[in-house]
Coordinates of C-alpha atoms and ligand atoms in Angstrom, one line a residue:
X386 CA 0.0 0.0 0.0
X387 CA 1.1 3.6 -0.7
X388 CA 0.0 6.3 1.7
X389 CA 0.1 9.8 0.2
X390 CA 0.1 12.6 2.8
X391 CA -1.4 16.0 2.1
X392 CA 0.9 18.7 0.8
X393 CA 2.1 20.5 4.0
X394 CA 1.1 17.7 6.4
X395 CA 2.6 18.0 9.9
X396 CA 5.5 15.8 10.9
X397 CA 3.4 14.7 13.9
X398 CA 0.8 13.4 11.4
X399 CA 3.4 11.5 9.4
X400 CA 4.8 10.0 12.6
X401 CA 1.3 9.0 13.8
X402 CA 0.7 7.1 10.5
X403 CA 4.0 5.4 10.7
X404 CA 3.4 4.4 14.3
X405 CA 0.1 2.9 13.5
X406 CA 1.6 0.9 10.6
X407 CA 4.4 -0.5 12.7
X408 CA 2.1 -1.2 15.7
X409 CA 0.2 -3.5 13.3
X410 CA 3.4 -5.4 12.6
X411 CA 3.9 -3.9 9.1
X412 CA 6.9 -1.9 7.7
X413 CA 6.7 1.8 6.8
X414 CA 9.1 3.4 4.3
X415 CA 9.0 7.2 4.3
X416 CA 10.0 9.1 1.3
X417 CA 10.0 12.9 1.6
X418 CA 9.4 14.8 -1.7
X419 CA 9.5 18.6 -2.3
X420 CA 5.9 19.0 -1.5
X421 CA 4.6 16.0 0.2
X422 CA 5.5 12.8 2.0
X423 CA 4.8 9.3 0.7
X424 CA 4.8 6.2 2.9
X425 CA 5.2 2.8 1.4
X426 CA 3.6 0.0 3.5
X427 CA 4.9 -3.5 3.3
X428 CA 3.7 -6.7 5.0
X429 CA 1.4 -9.6 4.5
X430 CA -1.7 -8.4 6.3
X431 CA -2.2 -5.0 4.7
X432 CA -5.9 -5.1 5.6
X433 CA -5.0 -4.3 9.3
X434 CA -4.3 -0.7 8.2
X435 CA -7.2 -0.4 5.7
X436 CA -8.5 2.7 7.7
X437 CA -5.2 4.6 7.4
X438 CA -6.7 6.8 4.6
X439 CA -9.0 8.5 7.1
X440 CA -6.1 9.6 9.5
X441 CA -5.3 13.3 9.9
X442 CA -3.0 14.6 7.2
X443 CA -3.6 11.7 4.8
X444 CA -4.8 12.5 1.3
X445 CA -5.2 8.9 0.1
X446 CA -4.1 5.3 0.7
X447 CA -3.7 3.3 -2.5
X448 CA -3.7 -0.5 -2.5
X449 CA -1.1 -2.0 -4.9
X450 CA -1.6 -5.7 -4.3
X451 CA -4.8 -7.6 -5.0
X452 CA -7.2 -7.9 -2.1
X453 CA -8.3 -11.2 -3.5
X454 CA -5.6 -13.2 -1.9
X455 CA -6.5 -16.8 -3.0
X456 CA -8.4 -16.0 -6.2
X457 CA -5.7 -13.7 -7.7
X458 CA -3.1 -14.5 -10.2
X459 CA -0.5 -13.1 -7.8
X460 CA -1.4 -16.0 -5.5
X461 CA -1.5 -18.6 -8.2
X462 CA -0.1 -18.2 -11.7
X463 CA -1.3 -21.5 -13.1
X464 CA -5.0 -21.5 -14.0
X465 CA -7.2 -23.8 -12.0
X466 CA -8.7 -26.8 -13.7
X467 CA -11.7 -28.5 -11.9
X468 CA -12.6 -32.0 -12.9
X469 CA -16.2 -33.0 -12.3
X470 CA -16.9 -36.7 -12.9
X471 CA -14.1 -36.8 -15.5
X472 CA -15.1 -33.6 -17.2
X473 CA -12.3 -31.0 -17.1
X474 CA -13.4 -27.4 -16.6
X475 CA -11.0 -24.5 -17.1
X476 CA -7.3 -24.0 -17.9
X477 CA -7.7 -24.4 -21.6
X478 CA -10.0 -27.5 -21.5
X479 CA -12.7 -27.5 -24.3
X480 CA -15.9 -25.6 -23.7
X481 CA -18.2 -27.3 -21.2
X482 CA -21.9 -27.1 -21.9
X483 CA -24.2 -27.2 -18.8
X484 CA -27.8 -27.4 -19.7
X485 CA -31.3 -28.3 -18.4
X486 CA -34.5 -26.7 -17.2
X487 CA -34.6 -23.7 -15.0
X488 CA -36.7 -25.7 -12.4
X489 CA -37.2 -29.4 -11.9
X490 CA -41.0 -29.7 -12.5
X491 CA -41.7 -33.4 -12.8
X492 CA -39.8 -36.6 -13.4
X493 CA -41.0 -36.9 -17.0
X494 CA -39.8 -33.4 -18.1
X495 CA -36.5 -33.8 -16.3
X496 CA -35.6 -37.2 -17.7
X497 CA -36.7 -36.1 -21.2
X498 CA -34.5 -33.0 -21.0
X499 CA -31.6 -34.9 -19.4
X500 CA -31.7 -37.4 -22.3
X501 CA -31.7 -34.6 -24.9
X502 CA -28.8 -32.8 -23.2
X503 CA -26.8 -36.1 -23.2
X504 CA -27.7 -37.0 -26.8
X505 CA -26.7 -33.6 -28.1
X506 CA -23.3 -33.8 -26.4
X507 CA -23.9 -31.5 -23.3
X508 CA -21.7 -32.3 -20.4
X509 CA -23.5 -31.3 -17.2
X510 CA -27.2 -31.3 -16.3
X511 CA -28.6 -28.2 -14.6
X512 CA -31.9 -28.0 -12.8
X513 CA -33.2 -25.9 -9.9
X514 CA -34.8 -27.7 -6.9
X515 CA -34.8 -24.7 -4.6
X516 CA -35.8 -21.6 -6.5
X517 CA -35.0 -18.1 -5.2
X518 CA -38.0 -16.3 -6.8
X519 CA -38.6 -12.6 -6.8
X520 CA -42.2 -13.2 -5.7
X521 CA -43.0 -15.4 -2.7
X522 CA -46.1 -16.5 -4.7
X523 CA -44.2 -17.9 -7.6
X524 CA -43.2 -21.6 -7.8
X525 CA -40.5 -22.2 -5.2
X526 CA -39.1 -25.5 -6.5
X527 CA -39.6 -29.2 -5.4
X528 CA -36.9 -29.0 -2.8
X529 CA -35.2 -32.2 -1.7
X530 CA -37.5 -34.3 -4.0
X531 CA -36.1 -32.2 -6.9
X532 CA -32.6 -33.1 -5.8
X533 CA -33.5 -36.8 -5.7
X534 CA -34.9 -36.6 -9.3
X535 CA -31.7 -34.9 -10.4
X536 CA -29.7 -37.7 -8.9
X537 CA -31.9 -40.2 -10.8
X538 CA -31.4 -38.3 -14.0
X539 CA -27.6 -38.6 -13.4
X540 CA -28.0 -42.3 -12.9
X541 CA -29.8 -42.6 -16.2
X542 CA -27.5 -40.4 -18.3
X543 CA -24.2 -40.3 -16.5
X544 CA -24.3 -36.5 -16.6
X545 CA -23.1 -34.7 -13.5
X546 CA -25.6 -32.3 -11.8
X547 CA -25.4 -28.6 -11.0
X548 CA -28.2 -27.2 -8.8
X549 CA -28.7 -24.1 -6.7
X550 CA -28.3 -24.2 -2.9
X551 CA -30.2 -21.4 -1.1
X552 CA -29.6 -22.1 2.6
X553 CA -26.6 -23.5 4.6
X554 CA -28.9 -26.1 6.2
X555 CA -29.2 -27.8 2.7
X556 CA -25.5 -28.5 2.6
X557 CA -25.7 -32.2 3.6
X558 CA -28.3 -33.0 1.0
X559 CA -26.4 -31.1 -1.7
X560 CA -23.2 -33.0 -0.9
X561 CA -25.1 -36.2 -1.3
X562 CA -27.1 -35.4 -4.5
X563 CA -25.2 -32.9 -6.6
X564 CA -21.8 -32.6 -8.3
X565 CA -21.6 -28.8 -8.5
X566 CA -23.3 -26.5 -5.9
X567 CA -24.7 -23.3 -7.5
X568 CA -24.8 -20.1 -5.5
X569 CA -27.3 -17.9 -7.2
X570 CA -27.0 -14.2 -8.1
X571 CA -29.3 -13.2 -5.3
X572 CA -27.1 -15.0 -2.7
X573 CA -23.7 -13.8 -3.9
X574 CA -23.5 -11.6 -0.8
X575 CA -24.8 -14.3 1.6
X576 CA -21.6 -14.9 3.5
X577 CA -23.0 -17.6 5.7
X578 CA -24.0 -19.6 2.6
X579 CA -20.6 -19.0 1.0
X580 CA -18.8 -20.2 4.1
X581 CA -21.0 -23.3 4.3
X582 CA -20.2 -24.1 0.6
X583 CA -16.6 -23.5 1.4
X584 CA -16.6 -26.1 4.1
X585 CA -17.2 -29.0 1.7
X586 CA -15.2 -30.2 -1.3
X587 CA -18.0 -30.2 -3.9
X588 CA -17.2 -27.6 -6.6
X589 CA -19.1 -24.3 -6.4
X590 CA -20.5 -22.4 -9.3
X591 CA -20.6 -18.9 -8.0
X592 CA -22.9 -16.6 -9.9
X593 CA -22.2 -12.9 -10.1
X594 CA -24.6 -10.8 -8.1
X595 CA -26.7 -8.7 -10.5
X596 CA -25.6 -5.6 -8.7
X597 CA -22.0 -6.7 -7.9
X598 CA -18.7 -5.4 -9.3
X599 CA -16.1 -7.9 -10.4
X600 CA -14.1 -7.0 -7.3
X601 CA -17.1 -7.8 -5.0
X602 CA -17.7 -11.0 -6.9
X603 CA -14.1 -12.1 -6.4
X604 CA -14.3 -11.2 -2.7
X605 CA -17.4 -13.5 -2.5
X606 CA -15.2 -16.3 -4.2
X607 CA -12.6 -15.5 -1.5
X608 CA -15.2 -16.5 1.2
X609 CA -15.5 -20.0 -0.4
X610 CA -11.7 -20.4 -1.0
X611 CA -10.7 -19.2 2.4
X612 CA -13.1 -21.6 4.1
X613 CA -11.0 -24.4 2.4
X614 CA -12.8 -25.2 -0.8
X615 CA -10.5 -24.5 -3.8
X616 CA -13.0 -25.6 -6.4
X617 CA -14.7 -22.4 -7.4
X618 CA -16.1 -21.7 -10.9
X619 CA -17.3 -18.1 -11.6
X620 CA -20.4 -17.6 -13.6
X621 CA -21.3 -14.3 -15.4
X622 CA -25.1 -14.1 -15.6
X623 CA -25.7 -10.4 -16.5
X624 CA -25.9 -7.3 -14.4
X625 CA -28.7 -4.8 -13.9
X626 CA -28.2 -1.6 -16.0
X627 CA -30.5 1.1 -17.4
X628 CA -31.0 -1.1 -20.5
X629 CA -34.5 -2.6 -20.8
X630 CA -34.2 -4.5 -24.1
X631 CA -32.7 -7.5 -22.3
X632 CA -33.6 -8.9 -18.8
X633 CA -30.0 -8.2 -17.7
X634 CA -26.9 -6.8 -19.5
X635 CA -24.6 -9.8 -20.1
X636 CA -21.1 -8.5 -19.3
X637 CA -19.0 -10.6 -21.7
X638 CA -16.1 -8.3 -21.0
X639 CA -16.0 -9.8 -17.5
X640 CA -14.5 -13.0 -19.1
X641 CA -11.2 -11.4 -20.4
X642 CA -11.2 -9.0 -17.4
X643 CA -11.3 -12.0 -15.0
X644 CA -8.6 -13.8 -17.1
X645 CA -6.2 -10.9 -16.1
X646 CA -7.2 -11.1 -12.4
X647 CA -7.9 -14.7 -11.5
X648 CA -6.9 -18.3 -12.1
X649 CA -10.4 -19.6 -11.6
X650 CA -12.6 -21.0 -14.4
X651 CA -15.3 -18.7 -15.8
X652 CA -18.6 -19.9 -17.2
X653 CA -21.3 -17.7 -18.9
X654 CA -25.0 -17.9 -18.5
X655 CA -26.6 -16.4 -21.6
X656 CA -30.1 -17.4 -20.5
X657 CA -30.4 -15.2 -17.4
X658 CA -27.9 -12.8 -19.1
X659 CA -30.4 -11.9 -21.8
X660 CA -33.8 -13.3 -20.7
X661 CA -34.7 -13.9 -24.4
X662 CA -34.6 -17.2 -26.2
X663 CA -33.7 -15.6 -29.5
X664 CA -30.5 -14.2 -28.0
X665 CA -29.1 -17.2 -26.3
X666 CA -27.3 -18.9 -29.2
X667 CA -25.4 -15.8 -30.4
X668 CA -24.4 -14.9 -26.8
X669 CA -23.2 -18.5 -26.2
X670 CA -21.0 -18.3 -29.3
X671 CA -19.8 -14.9 -28.1
X672 CA -19.0 -16.3 -24.7
X673 CA -17.0 -19.1 -26.3
X674 CA -15.2 -16.6 -28.6
X675 CA -14.1 -14.4 -25.7
X676 CA -12.6 -17.4 -23.9
X677 CA -15.3 -18.7 -21.5
X678 CA -14.6 -22.1 -20.1
X679 CA -18.2 -23.1 -20.3
X680 CA -21.8 -22.0 -20.8
X681 CA -24.9 -22.8 -18.8
X682 CA -28.1 -22.8 -20.7
X683 CA -31.8 -23.3 -19.9
X684 CA -33.6 -25.9 -22.0
X685 CA -37.2 -27.0 -21.7
X686 CA -39.4 -29.6 -23.6
X687 CA -42.2 -26.9 -23.8
X688 CA -40.8 -23.5 -23.1
X689 CA -44.1 -21.5 -23.3
X690 CA -45.5 -23.7 -20.5
X691 CA -42.4 -23.8 -18.2
X692 CA -43.0 -23.0 -14.6
X693 CA -40.1 -20.6 -14.5
X694 CA -38.0 -18.7 -17.1
X695 CA -39.9 -20.0 -20.1
X696 CA -39.1 -16.9 -22.2
X697 CA -35.4 -17.6 -22.0
X698 CA -35.5 -21.4 -22.3
X699 CA -34.5 -23.0 -25.5
X700 CA -36.7 -25.7 -27.1
X701 CA -35.1 -29.0 -27.9
X702 CA -34.5 -28.2 -31.6
X703 CA -33.0 -24.8 -30.7
X704 CA -30.6 -26.5 -28.2
X705 CA -29.6 -29.1 -30.9
X706 CA -29.0 -26.3 -33.4
X707 CA -26.8 -24.4 -30.9
X708 CA -24.8 -27.5 -30.1
X709 CA -24.2 -28.0 -33.9
X710 CA -23.1 -24.4 -34.2
X711 CA -20.6 -24.7 -31.2
X712 CA -19.3 -27.9 -32.7
X713 CA -18.8 -26.4 -36.1
X714 CA -16.9 -23.5 -34.6
X715 CA -14.7 -26.1 -32.9
X716 CA -15.4 -24.8 -29.4
X717 CA -16.4 -28.3 -28.3
X718 CA -14.0 -31.2 -27.8
X719 CA -12.7 -32.5 -31.1
X720 CA -13.6 -36.1 -30.5
X721 CA -17.3 -35.1 -30.3
X722 CA -17.5 -34.0 -33.9
X723 CA -16.8 -37.2 -35.7
X724 CA -19.2 -39.4 -33.7
X725 CA -22.5 -40.2 -35.4
X726 CA -25.1 -38.4 -33.4
X727 CA -28.9 -38.7 -33.1
X728 CA -30.4 -35.3 -33.8
X729 CA -33.7 -34.1 -32.6
X730 CA -35.9 -33.6 -35.7
X731 CA -37.8 -30.3 -35.5
X732 CA -41.6 -30.4 -35.6
X733 CA -42.3 -28.5 -38.8
X734 CA -41.1 -29.1 -42.4
X735 CA -40.0 -25.4 -42.5
X736 CA -37.7 -25.9 -39.5
X737 CA -36.3 -29.1 -40.8
X738 CA -35.5 -27.4 -44.2
X739 CA -33.8 -24.6 -42.3
X740 CA -31.6 -26.9 -40.4
X741 CA -30.7 -28.9 -43.5
X742 CA -29.7 -25.7 -45.2
X743 CA -27.5 -24.7 -42.3
X744 CA -25.9 -28.2 -42.3
X745 CA -25.4 -28.2 -46.1
X746 CA -23.5 -24.9 -46.0
X747 CA -21.3 -26.2 -43.1
X748 CA -20.7 -29.4 -45.0
X749 CA -19.6 -27.6 -48.2
X750 CA -17.4 -25.3 -46.1
X751 CA -15.8 -28.3 -44.3
X752 CA -15.1 -30.2 -47.6
X753 CA -13.4 -27.1 -48.9
X754 CA -11.3 -26.8 -45.8
X755 CA -10.3 -30.4 -46.2
X756 CA -9.4 -29.8 -49.8
X757 CA -7.1 -26.9 -48.8
X758 CA -5.3 -29.2 -46.4
X759 CA -4.9 -31.9 -49.0
X760 CA -3.4 -29.3 -51.4
X761 CA -1.1 -28.2 -48.6
X762 CA 0.1 -31.8 -48.2
X763 CA 0.7 -32.1 -52.0
X764 CA 2.7 -28.9 -51.9
X765 CA 4.7 -30.0 -48.8
X766 CA 5.6 -33.2 -50.6
X767 CA 6.7 -31.2 -53.7
X768 CA 4.8 -33.5 -56.0
X769 CA 4.1 -32.1 -59.5
X770 CA 1.3 -34.6 -60.1
X771 CA -2.1 -34.3 -58.3
X772 CA -0.4 -35.9 -55.3
X773 CA -3.1 -38.3 -54.3
X774 CA -2.0 -41.2 -52.1
X775 CA -3.9 -44.3 -53.2
X776 CA -3.1 -46.3 -50.0
X777 CA -4.3 -43.5 -47.8
X778 CA -7.5 -43.1 -49.9
X779 CA -8.1 -46.8 -49.6
X780 CA -7.9 -46.7 -45.8
X781 CA -10.2 -43.6 -45.6
X782 CA -12.8 -45.5 -47.6
X783 CA -12.4 -48.5 -45.4
X784 CA -12.8 -46.4 -42.3
X785 CA -16.0 -44.9 -43.7
X786 CA -17.4 -48.3 -44.5
X787 CA -16.7 -49.5 -41.0
X788 CA -18.7 -46.6 -39.5
X789 CA -22.3 -47.1 -38.6
X790 CA -24.2 -43.8 -38.6
X791 CA -27.5 -43.2 -36.8
X792 CA -29.3 -43.7 -40.1
X793 CA -26.6 -44.0 -42.8
X794 CA -25.0 -47.4 -43.0
X795 CA -21.3 -48.1 -43.8
X796 CA -21.9 -48.4 -47.6
X797 CA -23.7 -45.1 -47.8
X798 CA -21.0 -43.3 -45.7
X799 CA -18.3 -44.9 -48.0
X800 CA -20.2 -43.3 -51.0
X801 CA -20.0 -39.9 -49.3
X802 CA -16.3 -40.3 -48.6
X803 CA -15.7 -41.4 -52.2
X804 CA -17.4 -38.3 -53.6
X805 CA -15.3 -36.1 -51.3
X806 CA -12.1 -37.8 -52.4
X807 CA -13.1 -37.6 -56.1
X808 CA -13.7 -33.8 -55.9
X809 CA -10.4 -33.4 -54.0
X810 CA -8.5 -35.4 -56.6
X811 CA -10.0 -33.3 -59.4
X812 CA -9.1 -30.1 -57.6
X813 CA -5.5 -31.3 -57.1
X814 CA -5.1 -32.2 -60.8
X815 CA -6.3 -28.8 -61.8
X816 CA -3.9 -27.0 -59.5
X817 CA -1.0 -29.2 -60.6
X818 CA -1.8 -28.4 -64.3
X819 CA -2.0 -24.7 -63.5
X820 CA 1.3 -24.9 -61.7
X821 CA 3.0 -26.6 -64.7
X822 CA 1.5 -24.0 -67.1
X823 CA 2.8 -21.2 -65.0
X824 CA 6.3 -22.7 -65.0
X825 CA 6.2 -23.1 -68.8
X826 CA 5.0 -19.6 -69.5
X827 CA 6.5 -17.4 -66.8
X828 CA 4.8 -14.0 -66.5
Ligands
PEP1647 C1 -31.0 -20.0 -12.2 O1 -29.9 -20.4 -12.6 O2 -32.0 -20.6 -12.4 C2 -31.0 -18.7 -11.5 C3 -32.0 -18.4 -10.6 O3 -30.0 -17.9 -11.8 P1 -29.5 -16.5 -11.2 O4 -29.1 -16.8 -9.8 O5 -28.3 -16.1 -12.0 O6 -30.7 -15.5 -11.3
MN1648 MN1 -33.8 -19.7 -14.3

């Protein structure tokens, strides 16, 4: 800390400040300038003299080290990676998708949603059993019965569970039934709850208070960390501003800001962040693009009839389309993209056509990307022919034949691969010919 004295401060005032600092076991280094005195304060527990700025003769006291002792990069340079049931979160691991309903309403809707999340490649199932609602008359959640249903959904799908804890007395049940304890936006300042979550080892998803600065949010994380639980994931879920076009203002800049301040993983919640279904996909892609370690998304089998947050919940086809988009942008784990997947077929022909059009344009783009790489190989090998490698083509065709898709069989997939290879060969011949021509007739 640096204490700046007022111009013309009395020597007695400077001495009083230095005595206070030393009495608290810290060191004070006085430097006398032409106009004013500056005192450097050094020591571990700077907070003991936090009030020095109000002493007579002091103009201001400036903190130079981070007050977030355990959360800060000063404390730990290596980014934290938290592994939940084998799923790595943070420190450069692929984007983690947590998804599920706002509230657990019934076994049927929960299991249906859990199976969809699993099928589409989501990693963690969300669902609220205790709902902190703005109105005491709104649905408050199924409580412990909801937690039991979540645990049953986990048993069916293998997906770990994230759910919100609203009171310290629920800790035992949460340790039994969930894999990540969510602390909600409204409870970010509930220090008793934070300490309780800090007493266990279950990872904590700490949502940003909608009126909290990033500093206050990190101090809340500090409560969990200092109580002994190092497994904290931060979740940006939007803050309240003057803007009314969205339910909250999703502060995506918090992601890179936090990267410069903390080693903890950061997840983004575009559902509460926007409050509007139509904005969730673009803000999820935005979150991934700015480096979020994960997204948490509300999905419901019948959003217009959801008991809470229906306006911001994605339908099943919308969630499937978002997962496709994240996969195409390579934000998801690479291994996920090659695996044959069962997609949820939209209800109307119009929606089906729209998804097919999107897939076709991705498909053509991918084939072109593949062709550029094939050309790169031919150039690296320095071949002047079209450079195709018959043995490798043969093994690619065999691999396609051995693949069983959800609806296409091996023979049909081999035909697709064969068409891709044919087009690629033709392109390489054309480039090789152009190359030879340009050598013969130099410009
Ligand atoms: C929720 O995740 O359903 C929720 C209530 O979120 P928040 O605490 O961010 O409002
Ligand atoms: Mn919600």
